[in-house]
Coordinates of C-alpha atoms in Angstrom, one line a residue:
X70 CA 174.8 46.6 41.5
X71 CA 172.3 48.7 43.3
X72 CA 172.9 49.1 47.2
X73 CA 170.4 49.9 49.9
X74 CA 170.8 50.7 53.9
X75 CA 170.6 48.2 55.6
X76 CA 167.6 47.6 58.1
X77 CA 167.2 45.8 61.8
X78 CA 163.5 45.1 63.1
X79 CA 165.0 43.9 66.2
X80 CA 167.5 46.3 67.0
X81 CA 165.9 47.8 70.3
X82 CA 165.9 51.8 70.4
X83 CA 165.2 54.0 73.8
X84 CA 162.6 56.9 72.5
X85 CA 161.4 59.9 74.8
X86 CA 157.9 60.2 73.7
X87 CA 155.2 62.5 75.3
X88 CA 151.8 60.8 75.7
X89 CA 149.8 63.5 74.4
X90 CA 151.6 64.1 71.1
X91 CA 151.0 60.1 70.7
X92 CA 146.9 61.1 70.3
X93 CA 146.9 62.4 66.8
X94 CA 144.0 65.0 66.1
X95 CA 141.5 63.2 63.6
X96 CA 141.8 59.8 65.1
X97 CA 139.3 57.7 67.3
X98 CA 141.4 57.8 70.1
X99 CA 141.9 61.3 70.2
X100 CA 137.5 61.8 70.0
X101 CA 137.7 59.3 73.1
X102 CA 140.4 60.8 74.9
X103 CA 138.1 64.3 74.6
X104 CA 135.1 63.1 75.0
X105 CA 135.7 61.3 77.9
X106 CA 137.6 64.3 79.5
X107 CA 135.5 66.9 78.4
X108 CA 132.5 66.1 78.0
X109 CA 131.3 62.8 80.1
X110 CA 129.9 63.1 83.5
X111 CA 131.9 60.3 85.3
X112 CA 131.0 60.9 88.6
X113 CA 128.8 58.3 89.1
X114 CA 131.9 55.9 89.6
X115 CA 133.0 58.0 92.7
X116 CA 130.1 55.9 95.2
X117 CA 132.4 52.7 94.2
X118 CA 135.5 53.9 96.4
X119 CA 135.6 55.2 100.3
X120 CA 139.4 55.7 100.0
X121 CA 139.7 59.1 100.6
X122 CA 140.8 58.7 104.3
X123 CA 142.2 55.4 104.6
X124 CA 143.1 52.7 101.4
X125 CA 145.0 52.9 98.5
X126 CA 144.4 55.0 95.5
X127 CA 142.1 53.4 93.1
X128 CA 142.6 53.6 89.3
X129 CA 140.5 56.4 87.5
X130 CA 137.7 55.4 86.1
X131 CA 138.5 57.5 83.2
X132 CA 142.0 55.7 82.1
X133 CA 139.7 52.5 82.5
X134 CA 137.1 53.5 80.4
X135 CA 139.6 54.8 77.6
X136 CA 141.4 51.8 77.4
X137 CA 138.7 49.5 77.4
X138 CA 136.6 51.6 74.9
X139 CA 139.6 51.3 72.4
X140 CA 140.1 47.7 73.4
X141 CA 137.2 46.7 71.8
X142 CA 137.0 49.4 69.1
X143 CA 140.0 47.4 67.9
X144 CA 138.9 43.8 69.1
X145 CA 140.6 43.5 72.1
X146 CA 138.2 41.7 74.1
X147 CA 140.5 39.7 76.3
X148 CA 141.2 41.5 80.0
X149 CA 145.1 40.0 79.5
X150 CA 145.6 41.2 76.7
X151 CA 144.2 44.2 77.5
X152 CA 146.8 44.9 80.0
X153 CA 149.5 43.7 77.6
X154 CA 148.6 46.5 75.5
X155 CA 149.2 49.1 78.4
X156 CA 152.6 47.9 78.9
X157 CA 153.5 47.1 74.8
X158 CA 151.6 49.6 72.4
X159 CA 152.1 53.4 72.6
X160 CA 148.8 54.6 71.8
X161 CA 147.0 52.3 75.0
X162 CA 150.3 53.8 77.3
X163 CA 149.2 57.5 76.2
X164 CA 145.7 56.6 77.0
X165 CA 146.3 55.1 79.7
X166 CA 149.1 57.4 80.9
X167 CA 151.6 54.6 81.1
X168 CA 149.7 53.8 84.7
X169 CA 148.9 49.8 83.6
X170 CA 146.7 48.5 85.1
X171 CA 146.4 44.7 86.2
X172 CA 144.5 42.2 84.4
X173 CA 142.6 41.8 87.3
X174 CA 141.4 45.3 87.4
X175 CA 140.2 45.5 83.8
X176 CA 138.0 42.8 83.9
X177 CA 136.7 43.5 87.4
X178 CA 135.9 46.9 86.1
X179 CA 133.9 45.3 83.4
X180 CA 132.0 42.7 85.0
X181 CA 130.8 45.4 88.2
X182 CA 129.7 48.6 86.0
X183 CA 125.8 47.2 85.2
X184 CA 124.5 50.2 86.8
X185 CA 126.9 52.5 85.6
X186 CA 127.2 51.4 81.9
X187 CA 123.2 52.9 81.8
X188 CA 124.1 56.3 82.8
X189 CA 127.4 56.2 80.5
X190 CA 125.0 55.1 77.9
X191 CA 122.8 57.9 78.2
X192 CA 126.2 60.5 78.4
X193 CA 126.9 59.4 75.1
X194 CA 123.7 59.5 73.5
X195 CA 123.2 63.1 74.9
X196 CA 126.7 64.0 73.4
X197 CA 125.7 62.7 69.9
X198 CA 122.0 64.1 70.3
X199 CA 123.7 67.6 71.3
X200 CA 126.2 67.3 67.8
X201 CA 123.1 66.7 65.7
X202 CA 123.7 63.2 64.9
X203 CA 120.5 61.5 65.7
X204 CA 117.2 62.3 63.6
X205 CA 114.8 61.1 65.4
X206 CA 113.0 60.0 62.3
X207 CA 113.1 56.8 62.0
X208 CA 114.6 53.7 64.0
X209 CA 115.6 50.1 63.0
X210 CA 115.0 47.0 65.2
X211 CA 116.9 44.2 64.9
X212 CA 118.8 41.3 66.9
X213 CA 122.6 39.7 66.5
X214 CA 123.3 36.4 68.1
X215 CA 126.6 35.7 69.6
X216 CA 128.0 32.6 71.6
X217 CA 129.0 33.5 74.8
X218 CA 131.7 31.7 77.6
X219 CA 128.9 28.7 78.1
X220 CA 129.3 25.9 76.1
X221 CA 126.1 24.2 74.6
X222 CA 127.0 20.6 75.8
X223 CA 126.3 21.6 78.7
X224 CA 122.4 22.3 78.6
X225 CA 119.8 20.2 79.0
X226 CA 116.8 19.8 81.3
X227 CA 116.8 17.6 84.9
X228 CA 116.1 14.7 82.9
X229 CA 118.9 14.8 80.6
X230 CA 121.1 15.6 83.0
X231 CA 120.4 12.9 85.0
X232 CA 121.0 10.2 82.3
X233 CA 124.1 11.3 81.3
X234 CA 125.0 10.9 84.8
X235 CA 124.0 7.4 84.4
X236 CA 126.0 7.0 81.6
X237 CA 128.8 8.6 82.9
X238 CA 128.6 6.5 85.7
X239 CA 128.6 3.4 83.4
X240 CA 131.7 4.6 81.7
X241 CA 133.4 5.1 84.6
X242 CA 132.2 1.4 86.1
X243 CA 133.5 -0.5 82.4
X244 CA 136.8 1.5 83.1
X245 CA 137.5 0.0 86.4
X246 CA 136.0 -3.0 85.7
X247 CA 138.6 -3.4 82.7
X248 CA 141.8 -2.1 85.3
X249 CA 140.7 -5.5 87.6
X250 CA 140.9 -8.1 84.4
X251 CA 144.3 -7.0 83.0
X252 CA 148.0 -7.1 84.1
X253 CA 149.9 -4.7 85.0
X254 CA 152.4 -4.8 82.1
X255 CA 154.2 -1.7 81.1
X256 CA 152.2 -1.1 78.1
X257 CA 149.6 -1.2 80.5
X258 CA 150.4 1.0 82.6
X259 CA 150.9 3.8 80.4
X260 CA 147.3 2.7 78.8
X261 CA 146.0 2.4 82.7
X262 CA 147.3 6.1 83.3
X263 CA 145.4 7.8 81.0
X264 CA 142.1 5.7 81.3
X265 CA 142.7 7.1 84.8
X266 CA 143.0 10.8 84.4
X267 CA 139.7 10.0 82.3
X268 CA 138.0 8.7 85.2
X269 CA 138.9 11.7 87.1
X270 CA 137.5 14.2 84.7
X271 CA 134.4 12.2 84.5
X272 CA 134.0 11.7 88.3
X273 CA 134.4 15.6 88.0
X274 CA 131.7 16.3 86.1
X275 CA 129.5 14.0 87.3
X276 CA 130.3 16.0 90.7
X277 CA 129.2 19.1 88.8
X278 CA 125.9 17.8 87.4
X279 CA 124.9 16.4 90.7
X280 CA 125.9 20.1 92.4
X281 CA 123.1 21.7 90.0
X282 CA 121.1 19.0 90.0
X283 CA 120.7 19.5 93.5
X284 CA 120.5 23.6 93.6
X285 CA 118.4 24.2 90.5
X286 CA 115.2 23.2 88.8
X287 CA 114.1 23.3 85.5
X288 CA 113.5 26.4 83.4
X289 CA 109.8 26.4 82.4
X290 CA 109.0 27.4 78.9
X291 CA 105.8 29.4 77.4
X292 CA 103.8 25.7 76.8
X293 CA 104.7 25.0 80.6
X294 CA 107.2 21.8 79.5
X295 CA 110.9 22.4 80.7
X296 CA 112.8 23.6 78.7
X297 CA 116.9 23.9 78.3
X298 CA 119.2 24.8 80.7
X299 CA 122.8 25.6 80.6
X300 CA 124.8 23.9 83.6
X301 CA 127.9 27.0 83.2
X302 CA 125.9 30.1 82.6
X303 CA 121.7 29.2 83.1
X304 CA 120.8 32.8 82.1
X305 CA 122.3 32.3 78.2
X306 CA 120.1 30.0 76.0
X307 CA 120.4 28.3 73.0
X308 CA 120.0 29.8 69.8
X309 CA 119.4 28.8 66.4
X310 CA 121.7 30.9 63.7
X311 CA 122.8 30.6 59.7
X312 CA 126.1 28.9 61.3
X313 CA 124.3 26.1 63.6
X314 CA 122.7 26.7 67.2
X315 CA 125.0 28.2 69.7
X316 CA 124.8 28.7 73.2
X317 CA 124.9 32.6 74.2
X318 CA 123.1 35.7 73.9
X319 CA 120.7 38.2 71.4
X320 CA 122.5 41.7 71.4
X321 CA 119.5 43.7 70.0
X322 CA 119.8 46.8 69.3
X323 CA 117.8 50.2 68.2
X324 CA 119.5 52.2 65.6
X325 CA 118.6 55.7 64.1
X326 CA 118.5 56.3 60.2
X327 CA 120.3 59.5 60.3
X328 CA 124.1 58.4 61.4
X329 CA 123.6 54.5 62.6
X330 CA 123.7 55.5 66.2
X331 CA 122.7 53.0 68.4
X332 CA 119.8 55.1 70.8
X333 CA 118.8 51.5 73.0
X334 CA 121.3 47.9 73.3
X335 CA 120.0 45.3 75.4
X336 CA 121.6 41.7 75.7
X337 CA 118.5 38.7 75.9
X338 CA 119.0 34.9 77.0
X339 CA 116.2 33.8 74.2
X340 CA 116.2 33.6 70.4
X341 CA 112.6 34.0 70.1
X342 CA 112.2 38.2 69.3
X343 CA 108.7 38.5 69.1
X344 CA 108.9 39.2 73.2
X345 CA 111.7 41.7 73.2
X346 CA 109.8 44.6 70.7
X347 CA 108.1 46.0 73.8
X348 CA 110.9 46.2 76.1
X349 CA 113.4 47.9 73.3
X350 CA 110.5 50.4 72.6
X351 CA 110.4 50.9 76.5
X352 CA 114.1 51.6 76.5
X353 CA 114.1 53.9 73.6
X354 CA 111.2 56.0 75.4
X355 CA 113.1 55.9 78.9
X356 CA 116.7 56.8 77.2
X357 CA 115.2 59.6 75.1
X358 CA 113.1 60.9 78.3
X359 CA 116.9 61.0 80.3
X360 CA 118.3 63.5 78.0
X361 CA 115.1 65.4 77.4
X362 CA 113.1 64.3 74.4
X363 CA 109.5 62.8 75.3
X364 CA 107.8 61.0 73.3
X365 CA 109.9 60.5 70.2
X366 CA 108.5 57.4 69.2
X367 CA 105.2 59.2 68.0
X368 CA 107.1 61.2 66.0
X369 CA 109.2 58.7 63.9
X370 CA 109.1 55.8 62.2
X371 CA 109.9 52.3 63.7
X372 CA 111.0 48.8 61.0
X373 CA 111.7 45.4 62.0
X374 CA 111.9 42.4 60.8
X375 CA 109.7 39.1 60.6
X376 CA 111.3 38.0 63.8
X377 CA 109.2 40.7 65.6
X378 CA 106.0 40.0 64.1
X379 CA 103.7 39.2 66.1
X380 CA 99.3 40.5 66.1
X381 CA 100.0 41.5 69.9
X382 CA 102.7 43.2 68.9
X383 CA 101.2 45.3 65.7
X384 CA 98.2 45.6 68.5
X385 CA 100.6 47.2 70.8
X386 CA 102.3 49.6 67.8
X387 CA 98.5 51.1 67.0
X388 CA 97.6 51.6 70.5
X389 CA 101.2 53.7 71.4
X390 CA 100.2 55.7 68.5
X391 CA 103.7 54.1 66.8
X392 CA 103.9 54.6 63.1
X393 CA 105.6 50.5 62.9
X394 CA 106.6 48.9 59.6
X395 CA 107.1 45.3 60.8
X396 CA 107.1 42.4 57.7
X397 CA 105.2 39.1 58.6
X398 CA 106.5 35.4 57.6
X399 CA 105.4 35.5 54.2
X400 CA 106.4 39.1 53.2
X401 CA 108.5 38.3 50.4
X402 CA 106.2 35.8 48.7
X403 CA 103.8 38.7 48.5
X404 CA 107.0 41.2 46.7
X405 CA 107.1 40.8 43.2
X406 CA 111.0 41.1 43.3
X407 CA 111.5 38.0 44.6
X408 CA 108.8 36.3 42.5
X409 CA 111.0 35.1 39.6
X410 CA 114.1 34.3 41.8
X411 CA 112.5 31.7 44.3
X412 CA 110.5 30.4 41.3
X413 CA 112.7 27.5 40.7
X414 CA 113.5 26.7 44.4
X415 CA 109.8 26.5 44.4
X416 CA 109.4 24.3 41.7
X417 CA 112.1 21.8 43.4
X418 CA 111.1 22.1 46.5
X419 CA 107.5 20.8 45.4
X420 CA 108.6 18.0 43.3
X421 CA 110.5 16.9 46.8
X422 CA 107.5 17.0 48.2
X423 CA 105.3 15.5 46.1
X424 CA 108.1 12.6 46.5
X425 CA 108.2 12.3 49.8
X426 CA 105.7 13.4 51.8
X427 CA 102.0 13.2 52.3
X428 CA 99.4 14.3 50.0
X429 CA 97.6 18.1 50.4
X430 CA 94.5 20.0 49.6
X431 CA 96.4 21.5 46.6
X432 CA 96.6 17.5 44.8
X433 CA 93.0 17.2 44.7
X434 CA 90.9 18.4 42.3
X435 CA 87.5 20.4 43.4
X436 CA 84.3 21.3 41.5
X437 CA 83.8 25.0 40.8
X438 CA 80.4 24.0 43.4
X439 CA 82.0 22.8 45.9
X440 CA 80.1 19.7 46.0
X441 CA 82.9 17.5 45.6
X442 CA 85.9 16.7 44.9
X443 CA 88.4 14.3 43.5
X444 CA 91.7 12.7 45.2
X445 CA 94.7 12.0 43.3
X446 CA 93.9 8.0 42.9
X447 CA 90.4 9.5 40.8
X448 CA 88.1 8.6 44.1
X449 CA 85.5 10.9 44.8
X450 CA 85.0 12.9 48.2
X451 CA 81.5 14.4 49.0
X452 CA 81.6 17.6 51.2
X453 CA 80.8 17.2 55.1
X454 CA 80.8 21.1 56.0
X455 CA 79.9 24.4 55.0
X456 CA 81.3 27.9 56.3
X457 CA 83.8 25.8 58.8
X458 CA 85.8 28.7 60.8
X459 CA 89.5 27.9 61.8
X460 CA 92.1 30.0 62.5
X461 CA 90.7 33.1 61.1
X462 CA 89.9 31.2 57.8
X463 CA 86.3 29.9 56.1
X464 CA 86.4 26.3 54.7
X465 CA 84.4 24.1 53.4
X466 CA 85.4 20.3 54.1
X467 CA 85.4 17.1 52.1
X468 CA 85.2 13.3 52.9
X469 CA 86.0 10.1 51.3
X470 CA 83.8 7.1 51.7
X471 CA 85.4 4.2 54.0
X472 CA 85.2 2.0 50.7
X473 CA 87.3 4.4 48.3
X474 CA 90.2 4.8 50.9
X475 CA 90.4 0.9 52.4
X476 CA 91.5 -1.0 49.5
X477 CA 93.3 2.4 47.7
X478 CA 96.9 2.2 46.6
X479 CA 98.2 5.6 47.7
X480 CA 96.6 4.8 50.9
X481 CA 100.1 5.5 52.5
X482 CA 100.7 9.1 50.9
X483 CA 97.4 10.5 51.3
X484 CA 96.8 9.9 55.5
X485 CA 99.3 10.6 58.2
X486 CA 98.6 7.1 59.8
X487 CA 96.7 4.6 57.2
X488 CA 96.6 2.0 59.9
X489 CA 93.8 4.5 62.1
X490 CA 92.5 6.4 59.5
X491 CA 89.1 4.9 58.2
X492 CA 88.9 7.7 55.4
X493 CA 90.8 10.4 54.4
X494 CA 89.1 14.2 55.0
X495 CA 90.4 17.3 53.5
X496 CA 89.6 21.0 53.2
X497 CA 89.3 24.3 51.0
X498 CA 89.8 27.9 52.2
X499 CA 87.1 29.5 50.6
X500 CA 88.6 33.2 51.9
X501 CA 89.1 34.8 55.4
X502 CA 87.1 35.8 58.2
X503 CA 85.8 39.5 58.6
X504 CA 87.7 38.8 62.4
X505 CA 91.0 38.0 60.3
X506 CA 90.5 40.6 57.5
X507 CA 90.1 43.5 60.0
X508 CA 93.1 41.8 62.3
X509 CA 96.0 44.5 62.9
X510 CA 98.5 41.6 60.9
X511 CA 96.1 41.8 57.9
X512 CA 96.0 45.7 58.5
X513 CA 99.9 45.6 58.5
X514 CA 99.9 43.6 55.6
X515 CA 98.1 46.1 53.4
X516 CA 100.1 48.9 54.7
X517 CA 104.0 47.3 54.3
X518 CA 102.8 45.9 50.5
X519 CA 102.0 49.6 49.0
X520 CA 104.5 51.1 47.4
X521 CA 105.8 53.5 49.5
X522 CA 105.4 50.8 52.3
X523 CA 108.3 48.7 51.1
X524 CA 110.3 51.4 50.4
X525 CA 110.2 52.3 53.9
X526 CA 110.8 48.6 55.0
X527 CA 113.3 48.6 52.7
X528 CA 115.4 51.5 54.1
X529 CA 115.6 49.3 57.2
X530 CA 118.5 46.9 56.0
X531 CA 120.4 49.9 55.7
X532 CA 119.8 51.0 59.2
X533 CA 120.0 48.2 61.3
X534 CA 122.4 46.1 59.7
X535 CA 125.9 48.0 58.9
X536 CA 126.6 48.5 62.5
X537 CA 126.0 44.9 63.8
X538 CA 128.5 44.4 60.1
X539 CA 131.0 46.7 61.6
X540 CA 130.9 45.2 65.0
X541 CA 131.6 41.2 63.9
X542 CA 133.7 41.9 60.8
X543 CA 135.5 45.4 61.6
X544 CA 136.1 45.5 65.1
X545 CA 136.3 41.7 65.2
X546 CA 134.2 41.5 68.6
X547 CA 132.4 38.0 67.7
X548 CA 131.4 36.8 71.1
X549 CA 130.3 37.4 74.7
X550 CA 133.0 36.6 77.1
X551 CA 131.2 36.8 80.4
X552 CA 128.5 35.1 81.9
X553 CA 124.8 35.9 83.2
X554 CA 123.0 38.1 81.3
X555 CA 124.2 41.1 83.8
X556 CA 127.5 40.8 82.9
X557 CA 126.9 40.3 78.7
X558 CA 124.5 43.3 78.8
X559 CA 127.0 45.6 79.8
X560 CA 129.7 44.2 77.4
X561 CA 127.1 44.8 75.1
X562 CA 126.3 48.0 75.7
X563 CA 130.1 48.8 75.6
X564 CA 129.9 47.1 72.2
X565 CA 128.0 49.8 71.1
X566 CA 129.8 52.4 72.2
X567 CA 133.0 51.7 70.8
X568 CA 131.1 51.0 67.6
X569 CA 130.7 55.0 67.6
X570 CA 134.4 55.3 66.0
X571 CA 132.5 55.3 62.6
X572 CA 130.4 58.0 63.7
X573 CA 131.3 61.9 63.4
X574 CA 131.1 62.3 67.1
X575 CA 132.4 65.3 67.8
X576 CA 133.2 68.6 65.8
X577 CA 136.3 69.9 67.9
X578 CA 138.0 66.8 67.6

């Protein structure tokens, strides 16, 4: 019978180890440990401290930065656990040179670096710019929503808040109300005891609503009605993603085609993107200008996608002189490659339609002259305008007699309220307006549906999405856990940075 030595996971062992053979050559740690040594100027972290006469010695900015930077490279967002690292796993006490530092520390570190995490930004970019690993050729746009420490049930506006004060209030009243009608059995009692640790976390909150009720006023949106606010962190927003809305933050990012390096990461309290093209240019420009390089944009290529579409955008792309690749709403309607695929959706979707919604212009039936035209219960409508311009479109509009539509059986699928409506109206696009023809959307358009267009918008899913890939699913960092867009932008921007493990950063390592 075959024998084998035995084996004891638990059997402690006492090891002399030396930290710097514990950073093996050709490992992330070791291009960190270097770079970060060698080759970062950290001296902007030496106006933090006036120790040098009186105080205690502060922790190096560099063991901070290490450990953090591998933290996260490894998903390690927590500040605790952070620290338990330092004191449990070899390769954070060689970084760290077995010096641990508190909890405490960490995350104050983190939370008070927004002007610093810039300039380390820019160290880094001029390292990888100085290896050759940013082309300058062409950059990807795009935006990654991630909860953050906020929780959506609390947001609201004033008004909302207010009457769920009420009916917390209410709640709390019934409660009571219920403790003066019954006995105090012993069953009771133990149902009386947690009906009163209930009240007290509603009589909390209600505290807490009425504290930023009483601080705060509503956050106005682009229509000028209030919009949503968030009671816990009023600087994060809610947004709408393929997994439900969350409450948190858009980490967008700029990457460049040649090795994925992130060049510009900026953290937004909005969903909409449209409004955040022009600032991430502006950040690209400014970055770029810090380590020597002007005006790279007009020498490279710039892709989005639809959620940056915008005509004051394009507008704002031609006159920078930016060659922009950005795809509008219906971009993939127009590509033949999706043609035959969303065919049957298509086809479902408009039988669903047909069933349960109102009638449209494409149910009637219209003379090749335009003089009329006939509505899906065979009624005739007689044309009541010529060259009508709306919204960059020409039409040519059509209206049913009061006595074909009173007494009509479809009456309550063809008009959006039958009991107003006298007669139902309806319109034809005869074509567009030389305004919307010549419009920089239009001009866009033309430009992304050549051939060569959408193979340049094509190359853009390549670019922009791997590293947002490697940062959720890799690294496992899948949410913000600070608060105020201050704090998330500079996680964010650490994000980034430790996303350069999958980068060839630097030669000697």
């Amino acid at each position: 019978m075959a024998r084998y030595k035995p084996y004891f996971y638990n059997r402690p062992k006492f090891i002399p180890i030396r930290f710097s053979k514990q950073i093996l050559p050709g490992t992330f740690e070791y291009t960190l440990n270097y770079l970060i040594d060698n080759e970062l100027d950290l001296s902007i972290f030496d106006e933090r401290f006036k120790n040098d006469e009186t105080g205690a010695p502060a922790y190096d900015p560099k063991i901070l930065l290490k450990i953090i930077l591998y933290a996260y490279s490894r998903g390690i967002i927590s500040s605790r656990r952070i620290a338990r690292a330092c004191r449990e796993n070899v390769v954070f006490m060689a970084l760290s040179a077995d010096t641990r530092p508190h909890f405490t520390t960490i995350a104050n570190f983190i939370s008070t670096m927004d002007k610093e995490v810039v300039k380390l930004f820019l160290e880094v970019l001029l390292v990888c710019d100085e290896q050759g690993l940013i082309g300058k050729d062409m950059f990807a746009i795009d935006g990654c929503k991630l909860p953050s420490n906020a929780s959506k049930e609390w947001s609201g506006t004033k008004e909302e808040f207010k009457r769920k004060v009420q009916k917390m209030e209410k709640a709390i009243k019934g409660i009571v109300e219920k403790h003066r009608m019954t006995d105090k059995t012993e069953t009771g009692n133990v149902v009386r005891e947690k009906e009163e640790k209930y009240i007290k976390t509603l009589q909390d909150q209600v505290k807490k609503i009425r504290e930023w009720l009483k601080n705060n006023e509503d956050k106005i949106g682009k229509s000028g009605k209030p919009i949503k606010s968030n009671i816990t962190d009023n600087e994060s927003a809610k947004l709408k993603t393929s997994r439900g809305v969350i409450q948190g933050y858009n980490g967008v990012t700029v990457v460049d085609s040649k090795s994925q390096v992130i060049v510009a990461a900026d953290a937004f309290g909005q969903g909409n993107e449209r409004e955040l093209l022009k600032p991430m240019l502006e950040d690209v420009e400014k970055n770029f200008k810090a380590i020597g390089e002007d005006e790279v944009l007009k020498k490279a290529k710039v892709t989005a996608d639809s959620g940056f579409h915008s005509e004051a955008n394009l507008k704002m792309l031609s006159e920078k002189g930016i060659d922009g690749y950005i795809a509008d709403p219906y971009f993939r309607k127009r590509d033949p490659r999706f043609q035959e695929e969303g065919a049957k959706y298509r086809e479902e979707k408009e039988k669903r339609r047909k069933r349960d919604k109102q009638f449209r212009a494409r149910d009637f039936s219209f003379a090749e002259d335009l003089s009329y035209c006939i509505c899906p219960a065979g009624n005739k409508l007689y044309r009541s305008g010529c060259n009508i311009e709306r919204k960059g479109f020409r039409q040519v509009r059509f209206k049913a007699p009061k006595s074909a539509c009173s007494d009509c059986e479809l009456r309550d699928k063809c008009m959006r309220d039958p009991e107003k409506t006298e007669a139902r109206q309806v319109a034809y696009i005869v074509g567009k307006t030389e305004e919307k023809k010549n419009s920089f959307t239009e001009k866009m358009k033309r430009k992304i549906d050549t051939g060569i267009g959408r193979i340049i918008y094509g190359m853009r899913l390549a670019i922009a999405e791997p590293p947002f890939a490697h940062i959720r699913s890799i690294m496992g960092l899948d949410r913000f856990t600070l608060r105020t867009k201050k704090k998330v932008d500079v996680q964010w921007k650490l994000y980034s940075m430790s996303r350069l493990q999958k980068v060839p950063f630097c030669r000697q390592c």
